Amino acid sequence: MTGAQEFVPETRRLGTLADAAQRCQGCDLYRDATQVVFGTGPTAARIALVGEQPGDREDIAGRPFVGPAGRLLDKALESAAVDRGTVYLTNAVKHFKFTREGAGKRRIHKTPSRTEVVSCRPWLLAELDAVRPEVVVLLGATAAKSLMGNGFRLTAHRGEVLELPDDSGLARLRARPLVVATAHPSAVLRGPADRREAAFAALVSDLRCAAQALDIQATRV
């Protein structure tokens, strides 16, 4: 795997980046996925949400967070008084990684490897450089480690307002975004039924924390 860097153009126009990403062969995931699923949202969104990778529905639709996890995220954003139309949504990995199981060979999500996350990271950095959000919400451990480093532990730092490490790749931005890490909506869906309500409430609380971090960012400008 060569990594995505050679496929990423110099421009920071989101439309051009999205078009270029469709031709990416920086890792082997492009061989089986239907298409690249690039980020969507306002060019100057104040908050960016980063998930792990597209799921089955997203791979088919070509848009992030349109499946069950996306619907739960919509509900959580609404509960946190954050308008989904004002945020930028993307994933750390742009191709769907899966295995096939059962008689119908249903496609089952498979967690991307660290190598695949690192290979795809230039696209994420280019997106965030283009949008320049004030706050980045990292949904799940894979997304968190993509920017915070492989040693980052979500359970130890979820819901905190954090600074990006100097080696994040975004240190050169004039206004470095603050970071809030939380669980991925799919983790809420997969969790025990008797704990799902509490898990959803924790996700909403973390999203509210991200919205409040905008006020912190305003005092730093």
XYZ file of N, CA and C in Angstrom:
663
model
N 0.844 -1.199 0.000
C 0.000 0.000 0.000
C 0.877 1.247 0.000
N 0.604 2.154 -0.911
C 1.434 3.339 -1.060
C 0.937 4.510 -0.232
N -0.308 4.492 0.208
C -0.881 5.635 0.907
C -1.523 6.589 -0.070
N -2.403 7.428 0.441
C -3.217 8.293 -0.420
C -2.517 9.574 -0.844
N -1.388 9.913 -0.240
C -0.810 11.230 -0.453
C -0.598 11.554 -1.928
N -0.165 10.584 -2.717
C 0.109 10.862 -4.136
C -1.158 11.159 -4.929
N -2.324 10.816 -4.374
C -3.588 11.051 -5.072
C -4.265 12.355 -4.641
N -3.757 12.985 -3.580
C -4.385 14.192 -3.028
C -3.848 15.424 -3.759
N -4.706 16.181 -4.419
C -4.233 17.382 -5.123
C -3.873 18.499 -4.142
N -3.166 19.489 -4.638
C -2.752 20.610 -3.793
C -3.929 21.501 -3.403
N -4.952 21.548 -4.237
C -6.091 22.420 -3.965
C -6.786 22.054 -2.663
N -7.441 23.034 -2.070
C -8.264 22.776 -0.896
C -9.719 23.152 -1.188
N -10.123 22.923 -2.424
C -11.521 23.038 -2.812
C -12.162 21.666 -2.616
N -13.229 21.621 -1.812
C -13.802 20.331 -1.449
C -14.296 19.542 -2.658
N -14.898 20.226 -3.630
C -15.389 19.526 -4.804
C -14.275 18.849 -5.577
N -13.159 19.545 -5.723
C -12.011 18.976 -6.439
C -11.407 17.820 -5.657
N -11.326 17.966 -4.339
C -10.819 16.880 -3.509
C -11.705 15.642 -3.619
N -13.017 15.857 -3.579
C -13.950 14.733 -3.661
C -13.814 14.002 -4.990
N -13.668 14.752 -6.080
C -13.500 14.133 -7.393
C -12.203 13.330 -7.457
N -11.133 13.901 -6.918
C -9.835 13.223 -6.946
C -9.856 11.963 -6.087
N -10.579 11.999 -4.999
C -10.636 10.850 -4.094
C -11.233 9.622 -4.757
N -12.117 9.834 -5.745
C -12.741 8.699 -6.437
C -11.715 7.853 -7.181
N -10.551 8.413 -7.449
C -9.511 7.684 -8.178
C -8.436 7.136 -7.253
N -8.642 7.251 -5.940
C -7.599 6.862 -4.990
C -7.417 5.340 -4.941
N -6.157 4.927 -4.992
C -5.782 3.527 -4.819
C -4.662 3.419 -3.795
N -4.760 4.276 -2.771
C -3.705 4.341 -1.760
C -3.655 3.142 -0.840
N -4.740 2.379 -0.775
C -4.744 1.112 -0.047
C -5.638 0.151 -0.814
N -5.686 -1.100 -0.388
C -6.411 -2.117 -1.153
C -7.927 -2.078 -0.976
N -8.440 -1.234 -0.103
C -9.878 -1.224 0.145
C -10.681 -0.804 -1.085
N -10.076 -0.064 -1.990
C -10.797 0.381 -3.189
C -11.220 -0.797 -4.066
N -10.568 -1.942 -3.928
C -10.834 -3.075 -4.808
C -12.235 -3.659 -4.613
N -12.736 -3.650 -3.375
C -14.012 -4.297 -3.085
C -15.150 -3.318 -2.808
N -14.823 -2.106 -2.386
C -15.863 -1.119 -2.087
C -16.548 -0.655 -3.371
N -17.787 -0.218 -3.243
C -18.523 0.296 -4.398
C -17.937 1.603 -4.886
N -17.579 2.475 -3.940
C -17.097 3.802 -4.293
C -16.468 4.462 -3.073
N -15.751 5.531 -3.297
C -15.274 6.380 -2.213
C -16.475 7.120 -1.629
N -16.506 7.212 -0.314
C -17.533 8.015 0.353
C -16.821 9.208 0.988
N -16.900 10.353 0.315
C -16.219 11.555 0.787
C -17.142 12.310 1.737
N -16.584 13.303 2.414
C -17.353 14.079 3.364
C -18.379 14.992 2.698
N -19.348 15.421 3.486
C -20.361 16.355 3.009
C -20.646 17.395 4.077
N -21.082 18.566 3.634
C -21.436 19.617 4.571
C -20.951 20.965 4.092
N -21.251 22.015 4.843
C -20.847 23.369 4.459
C -19.336 23.520 4.366
N -18.901 24.323 3.431
C -17.467 24.553 3.237
C -16.825 25.195 4.461
N -17.586 26.024 5.161
C -17.036 26.727 6.320
C -17.754 26.290 7.603
N -17.999 24.996 7.737
C -18.672 24.487 8.934
C -17.820 24.747 10.179
N -18.451 25.149 11.263
C -17.720 25.408 12.501
C -17.393 24.120 13.245
N -18.195 23.067 13.006
C -17.963 21.773 13.639
C -17.843 20.709 12.553
N -16.837 19.848 12.681
C -16.691 18.692 11.802
C -16.798 17.427 12.639
N -17.557 16.457 12.150
C -17.697 15.171 12.801
C -16.989 14.120 11.964
N -16.132 13.339 12.600
C -15.335 12.329 11.896
C -15.672 10.951 12.459
N -16.188 10.073 11.601
C -16.459 8.700 11.996
C -15.333 7.774 11.585
N -15.604 6.477 11.639
C -14.578 5.486 11.315
C -14.454 5.269 9.817
N -15.540 4.768 9.213
C -15.556 4.450 7.790
C -17.016 4.372 7.354
N -17.289 4.417 6.049
C -18.667 4.234 5.597
C -19.138 2.818 5.876
N -20.445 2.659 6.099
C -21.045 1.346 6.238
C -21.647 0.884 4.928
N -22.409 -0.188 4.987
C -23.004 -0.759 3.782
C -23.895 0.251 3.059
N -24.774 0.929 3.799
C -25.687 1.902 3.178
C -24.918 3.070 2.581
N -23.898 3.539 3.315
C -23.112 4.682 2.840
C -22.324 4.316 1.579
N -21.805 3.087 1.551
C -21.045 2.625 0.395
C -21.910 2.625 -0.859
N -23.161 2.282 -0.705
C -24.080 2.252 -1.848
C -24.527 3.664 -2.235
N -24.833 4.479 -1.226
C -25.355 5.831 -1.488
C -24.262 6.827 -1.857
N -23.034 6.576 -1.398
C -21.941 7.513 -1.667
C -21.935 8.713 -0.758
N -22.656 8.642 0.380
C -22.706 9.739 1.342
C -22.519 9.196 2.754
N -21.861 9.943 3.632
C -21.625 9.451 4.988
C -22.862 9.558 5.877
N -22.983 8.637 6.820
C -24.007 8.682 7.878
C -25.434 8.742 7.341
N -25.753 7.816 6.431
C -27.125 7.731 5.925
C -27.812 6.440 6.368
N -27.079 5.559 7.052
C -27.641 4.306 7.524
C -28.173 4.429 8.941
N -28.344 3.311 9.646
C -28.890 3.319 11.006
C -28.079 4.189 11.973
N -26.753 4.107 11.898
C -25.924 4.940 12.777
C -26.117 6.419 12.463
N -26.310 6.738 11.191
C -26.553 8.125 10.798
C -27.867 8.648 11.328
N -28.879 7.792 11.324
C -30.177 8.214 11.859
C -30.096 8.456 13.365
N -29.340 7.606 14.052
C -29.167 7.831 15.490
C -28.358 9.102 15.744
N -27.353 9.351 14.888
C -26.579 10.582 15.019
C -27.458 11.796 14.795
N -28.352 11.739 13.819
C -29.296 12.841 13.590
C -30.099 13.133 14.859
N -30.587 12.083 15.485
C -31.381 12.230 16.708
C -30.539 12.831 17.830
N -29.284 12.386 17.941
C -28.403 12.901 18.988
C -28.059 14.373 18.749
N -27.800 14.732 17.501
C -27.506 16.135 17.182
C -28.699 17.021 17.503
N -29.889 16.543 17.156
C -31.097 17.313 17.450
C -31.268 17.491 18.953
N -31.019 16.431 19.720
C -31.140 16.509 21.180
C -30.100 17.445 21.779
N -28.946 17.549 21.104
C -27.884 18.437 21.581
C -28.026 19.851 21.028
N -29.108 20.120 20.288
C -29.367 21.432 19.690
C -28.277 21.831 18.697
N -27.790 20.837 17.947
C -26.819 21.075 16.877
C -27.490 20.722 15.555
N -27.561 21.674 14.642
C -28.199 21.480 13.349
C -27.267 20.689 12.437
N -27.698 19.491 12.020
C -26.838 18.673 11.148
C -26.459 19.424 9.875
N -27.324 20.283 9.393
C -27.035 21.030 8.181
C -25.895 22.016 8.317
N -25.456 22.280 9.545
C -24.373 23.237 9.764
C -23.037 22.570 10.055
N -22.995 21.226 10.085
C -21.750 20.531 10.411
C -21.222 19.797 9.179
N -19.923 19.538 9.190
C -19.291 18.766 8.128
C -19.129 17.334 8.620
N -19.555 16.371 7.820
C -19.527 14.962 8.197
C -18.586 14.190 7.290
N -17.695 13.410 7.890
C -16.779 12.604 7.089
C -16.325 11.400 7.907
N -15.410 10.633 7.344
C -14.864 9.455 8.016
C -13.351 9.432 7.897
N -12.712 8.750 8.822
C -11.258 8.614 8.783
C -10.820 7.780 7.586
N -11.620 6.797 7.222
C -11.347 5.929 6.075
C -12.495 6.090 5.083
N -12.175 6.231 3.819
C -13.187 6.597 2.818
C -13.811 5.419 2.079
N -13.256 4.221 2.208
C -13.828 3.044 1.574
C -14.389 2.101 2.636
N -15.455 1.382 2.289
C -16.095 0.411 3.167
C -15.264 -0.866 3.220
N -14.864 -1.253 4.434
C -14.166 -2.525 4.628
C -15.148 -3.519 5.234
N -15.221 -4.711 4.647
C -16.244 -5.654 5.092
C -15.816 -7.092 4.844
N -16.533 -8.012 5.482
C -16.465 -9.433 5.172
C -17.868 -9.871 4.772
N -17.961 -11.032 4.128
C -19.264 -11.559 3.728
C -19.614 -12.765 4.592
N -20.844 -12.764 5.113
C -21.271 -13.833 5.999
C -22.686 -14.273 5.653
N -23.008 -15.528 5.990
C -24.360 -16.032 5.825
C -24.648 -16.513 4.425
N -25.819 -17.128 4.273
C -26.206 -17.698 2.983
C -26.302 -16.629 1.899
N -26.767 -15.454 2.303
C -26.895 -14.365 1.338
C -25.631 -13.555 1.169
N -24.573 -13.984 1.881
C -23.288 -13.282 1.822
C -23.447 -11.801 2.139
N -24.167 -11.538 3.227
C -24.371 -10.152 3.656
C -23.039 -9.510 4.014
N -22.882 -8.248 3.656
C -21.629 -7.541 3.928
C -21.620 -7.058 5.381
N -20.629 -7.503 6.124
C -20.502 -7.181 7.538
C -19.289 -6.278 7.756
N -19.513 -5.170 8.447
C -18.447 -4.219 8.759
C -17.234 -4.897 9.378
N -16.060 -4.485 8.949
C -14.798 -4.938 9.528
C -13.942 -3.721 9.837
N -13.409 -3.659 11.039
C -12.637 -2.482 11.463
C -11.398 -2.296 10.602
N -11.150 -1.091 10.090
C -9.935 -0.843 9.311
C -8.683 -1.054 10.156
N -7.632 -1.506 9.511
C -6.352 -1.667 10.198
C -5.693 -0.310 10.405
N -4.715 -0.280 11.285
C -3.974 0.964 11.506
C -3.307 1.430 10.210
N -2.790 0.494 9.432
C -2.150 0.847 8.162
C -3.139 1.502 7.210
N -4.356 0.988 7.153
C -5.380 1.560 6.276
C -5.807 2.945 6.747
N -5.884 3.134 8.061
C -6.230 4.446 8.606
C -5.147 5.466 8.254
N -3.899 5.085 8.439
C -2.787 5.991 8.135
C -2.718 6.265 6.632
N -2.971 5.251 5.822
C -2.944 5.426 4.371
C -3.966 6.451 3.910
N -5.141 6.462 4.553
C -6.232 7.352 4.148
C -6.154 8.721 4.827
N -5.287 8.873 5.793
C -5.232 10.100 6.595
C -5.004 11.373 5.783
N -4.234 11.349 4.687
C -4.067 12.578 3.900
C -5.383 13.167 3.403
N -6.368 12.323 3.107
C -7.671 12.850 2.690
C -8.362 13.582 3.834
N -8.316 13.004 5.019
C -8.938 13.644 6.176
C -8.266 14.975 6.482
N -6.956 15.000 6.443
C -6.238 16.246 6.713
C -6.569 17.310 5.665
N -6.677 16.884 4.404
C -7.011 17.837 3.336
C -8.419 18.395 3.533
N -9.363 17.536 3.924
C -10.733 17.994 4.180
C -10.758 19.022 5.307
N -10.108 18.701 6.411
C -10.129 19.602 7.558
C -9.382 20.894 7.254
N -8.358 20.804 6.423
C -7.640 22.004 6.003
C -8.535 22.883 5.139
N -9.405 22.249 4.337
C -10.317 23.004 3.474
C -11.440 23.648 4.275
N -12.022 22.895 5.189
C -13.168 23.384 5.953
C -12.736 24.309 7.097
N -11.620 23.984 7.714
C -11.096 24.733 8.862
C -12.137 24.872 9.981
N -12.646 23.762 10.475
C -13.624 23.833 11.562
C -12.976 24.332 12.847
N -13.777 24.878 13.707
C -13.284 25.327 15.012
C -13.233 24.178 16.011
N -14.106 23.196 15.816
C -14.155 22.027 16.701
C -14.301 20.779 15.845
N -13.543 19.746 16.179
C -13.645 18.451 15.502
C -14.128 17.427 16.519
N -15.212 16.734 16.194
C -15.735 15.665 17.044
C -15.302 14.337 16.438
N -14.573 13.555 17.215
C -14.073 12.267 16.759
C -14.989 11.174 17.301
N -15.666 10.483 16.400
C -16.667 9.489 16.766
C -16.054 8.095 16.755
N -15.709 7.597 17.927
C -15.154 6.257 18.031
C -13.639 6.232 18.083
N -13.107 5.086 18.491
C -11.666 4.951 18.717
C -10.851 5.100 17.448
N -11.336 4.542 16.330
C -10.571 4.628 15.085
C -10.406 6.070 14.645
N -11.483 6.832 14.672
C -11.403 8.244 14.300
C -10.508 9.006 15.276
N -10.642 8.713 16.561
C -9.847 9.420 17.560
C -8.356 9.183 17.352
N -7.991 7.938 17.115
C -6.569 7.621 16.939
C -6.018 8.171 15.629
N -6.892 8.387 14.637
C -6.424 8.913 13.352
C -5.814 10.297 13.495
N -6.313 11.091 14.452
C -5.775 12.441 14.657
C -5.014 12.587 15.965
N -5.388 11.826 16.977
C -4.778 12.003 18.296
C -3.610 11.056 18.550
N -3.396 10.100 17.655
C -2.287 9.176 17.816
C -2.745 7.812 18.303
N -1.955 6.799 18.009
C -2.353 5.425 18.300
C -2.433 5.135 19.801
N -1.772 5.953 20.610
C -1.812 5.741 22.049
C -3.020 6.364 22.735
N -3.850 7.076 21.972
C -5.001 7.752 22.561
C -6.029 6.739 23.031
N -6.584 6.951 24.232
C -7.588 6.055 24.790
C -8.904 6.802 24.946
N -9.877 6.414 24.156
C -11.175 7.075 24.158
C -11.831 7.024 25.530
N -11.747 5.886 26.182
C -12.408 5.738 27.481
C -11.841 6.684 28.528
N -10.600 7.088 28.362
C -9.962 7.970 29.336
C -10.252 9.442 29.072
N -10.631 9.783 27.839
C -10.713 11.206 27.477
C -12.020 11.611 26.810
N -13.001 10.718 26.716
C -14.225 11.089 26.010
C -14.941 12.227 26.738
N -15.489 13.134 25.953
C -16.219 14.259 26.515
C -15.360 15.409 26.981
N -14.029 15.277 26.881
C -13.135 16.371 27.263
C -12.869 17.267 26.053
N -12.589 18.527 26.314
C -12.158 19.439 25.252
C -10.638 19.373 25.196
N -10.127 18.915 24.067
C -8.708 18.604 23.936
C -8.045 19.450 22.852
N -6.732 19.542 22.951
C -5.917 20.171 21.917
C -5.363 19.090 20.997
N -5.206 19.402 19.727
C -4.568 18.478 18.808
C -3.082 18.352 19.141
N -2.508 17.167 19.032
C -1.064 17.036 19.225
C -0.303 17.753 18.116
N 0.922 18.124 18.390
C 1.707 18.877 17.415
C 1.974 18.095 16.133
N 1.945 16.759 16.218
C 2.219 15.950 15.030
C 0.940 15.496 14.330
N -0.161 16.195 14.587
C -1.445 15.789 14.012
C -1.528 16.042 12.512
N -0.667 16.903 11.988
C -0.749 17.278 10.581
C -1.545 18.547 10.365
N -2.223 19.034 11.417
C -3.016 20.264 11.313
C -2.386 21.407 12.102
N -1.200 21.191 12.607
C -0.562 22.204 13.442
C -0.285 23.496 12.689
N -0.189 23.409 11.363
C 0.148 24.616 10.584
C -1.045 25.528 10.372
N -2.243 25.078 10.700
C -3.416 25.929 10.516
C -3.345 27.138 11.448
N -3.851 28.251 10.963
C -3.820 29.482 11.767
C -4.636 29.325 13.043
N -5.804 28.714 12.940
C -6.648 28.480 14.107
C -6.851 26.971 14.236
N -6.080 26.350 15.080
C -6.168 24.898 15.233
C -7.471 24.532 15.937
N -8.174 23.547 15.403
C -9.452 23.189 16.017
C -9.266 22.518 17.367
N -10.229 22.718 18.245
C -10.313 21.939 19.461
C -10.942 20.601 19.118
N -10.769 19.632 19.988
C -11.215 18.277 19.712
C -12.049 17.745 20.872
N -13.140 17.067 20.535
C -13.919 16.314 21.517
C -14.076 14.904 20.966
N -13.702 13.898 21.745
C -13.837 12.502 21.336
C -15.012 11.866 22.072
N -15.767 11.056 21.343
C -16.919 10.388 21.935
C -17.124 9.046 21.248
N -18.139 8.325 21.680
C -18.434 7.027 21.080
C -19.038 7.201 19.693
N -18.851 6.203 18.848
C -19.501 6.197 17.544
C -20.966 5.812 17.740
N -21.878 6.423 16.983
C -23.297 6.053 17.125
C -23.560 4.558 16.961
N -22.773 3.884 16.133
C -22.975 2.449 15.945
C -22.702 1.672 17.231
N -21.810 2.201 18.077
C -21.540 1.551 19.349
C -22.755 1.623 20.264
N -23.502 2.712 20.163
C -24.740 2.842 20.929
C -25.756 1.805 20.453
N -25.846 1.636 19.142
C -26.795 0.681 18.569
C -26.434 -0.762 18.913
N -25.138 -1.058 18.977
C -24.694 -2.426 19.244
C -24.682 -2.772 20.727
N -24.771 -1.760 21.577
C -24.663 -1.988 23.009
C -25.865 -2.729 23.582
N -25.745 -3.200 24.826
C -26.853 -3.898 25.486
C -28.098 -3.022 25.531
N -29.247 -3.632 25.293
C -30.504 -2.880 25.226
C -30.771 -2.107 26.510
N -30.421 -2.706 27.653
C -30.720 -2.042 28.922
C -29.788 -0.880 29.213
N -28.747 -0.708 28.395
C -27.809 0.398 28.595
C -27.865 1.412 27.451
N -28.721 1.142 26.485
C -28.732 1.965 25.274
C -29.177 3.392 25.562
N -30.150 3.555 26.424
C -30.632 4.897 26.734
C -29.538 5.734 27.379
N -28.794 5.126 28.318
C -27.697 5.840 28.976
C -26.574 6.147 27.989
N -26.291 5.203 27.081
C -25.244 5.422 26.085
C -25.623 6.553 25.138
N -26.883 6.619 24.762
C -27.358 7.700 23.897
C -27.247 9.041 24.626
N -27.636 9.071 25.894
C -27.559 10.308 26.679
C -26.110 10.784 26.793
N -25.162 9.848 26.922
C -23.749 10.216 27.010
C -23.258 10.811 25.695
N -23.723 10.246 24.573
C -23.365 10.795 23.267
C -23.898 12.212 23.116
N -25.144 12.428 23.506
C -25.740 13.768 23.430
C -24.953 14.745 24.297
N -24.575 14.315 25.486
C -23.803 15.176 26.387
C -22.471 15.582 25.759
N -21.814 14.638 25.103
C -20.526 14.939 24.462
C -20.705 15.894 23.281
N -21.798 15.752 22.543
C -22.071 16.667 21.430
C -22.369 18.072 21.951
N -23.056 18.158 23.080
C -23.269 19.467 23.700
C -21.942 20.085 24.121
N -21.041 19.257 24.622
C -19.709 19.733 25.003
C -18.977 20.310 23.797
N -19.118 19.649 22.653
C -18.489 20.140 21.427
C -19.063 21.490 21.024
N -20.383 21.644 21.141
C -21.013 22.920 20.802
C -20.531 24.020 21.741
N -20.383 23.677 23.020
C -19.900 24.663 23.991
C -18.440 25.033 23.736
N -17.679 24.103 23.142
C -16.275 24.378 22.845
C -16.125 25.494 21.818
N -17.183 25.749 21.041
C -17.133 26.874 20.110
C -16.930 28.188 20.851
N -17.524 28.300 22.041
C -17.364 29.497 22.845
C -15.913 29.625 23.336
N -15.318 28.476 23.688
C -13.910 28.491 24.110
C -13.019 28.957 22.963
N -13.311 28.439 21.767
C -12.516 28.816 20.585
C -12.636 30.308 20.313
N -13.834 30.864 20.530
C -14.050 32.277 20.259
C -13.164 33.172 21.123
N -12.851 32.723 22.331
C -12.017 33.522 23.229
C -10.530 33.448 22.847
N -10.180 32.488 21.971
C -8.778 32.305 21.599
C -8.426 33.036 20.339
N -9.442 33.485 19.594
C -9.183 34.162 18.305
C -8.778 35.612 18.518
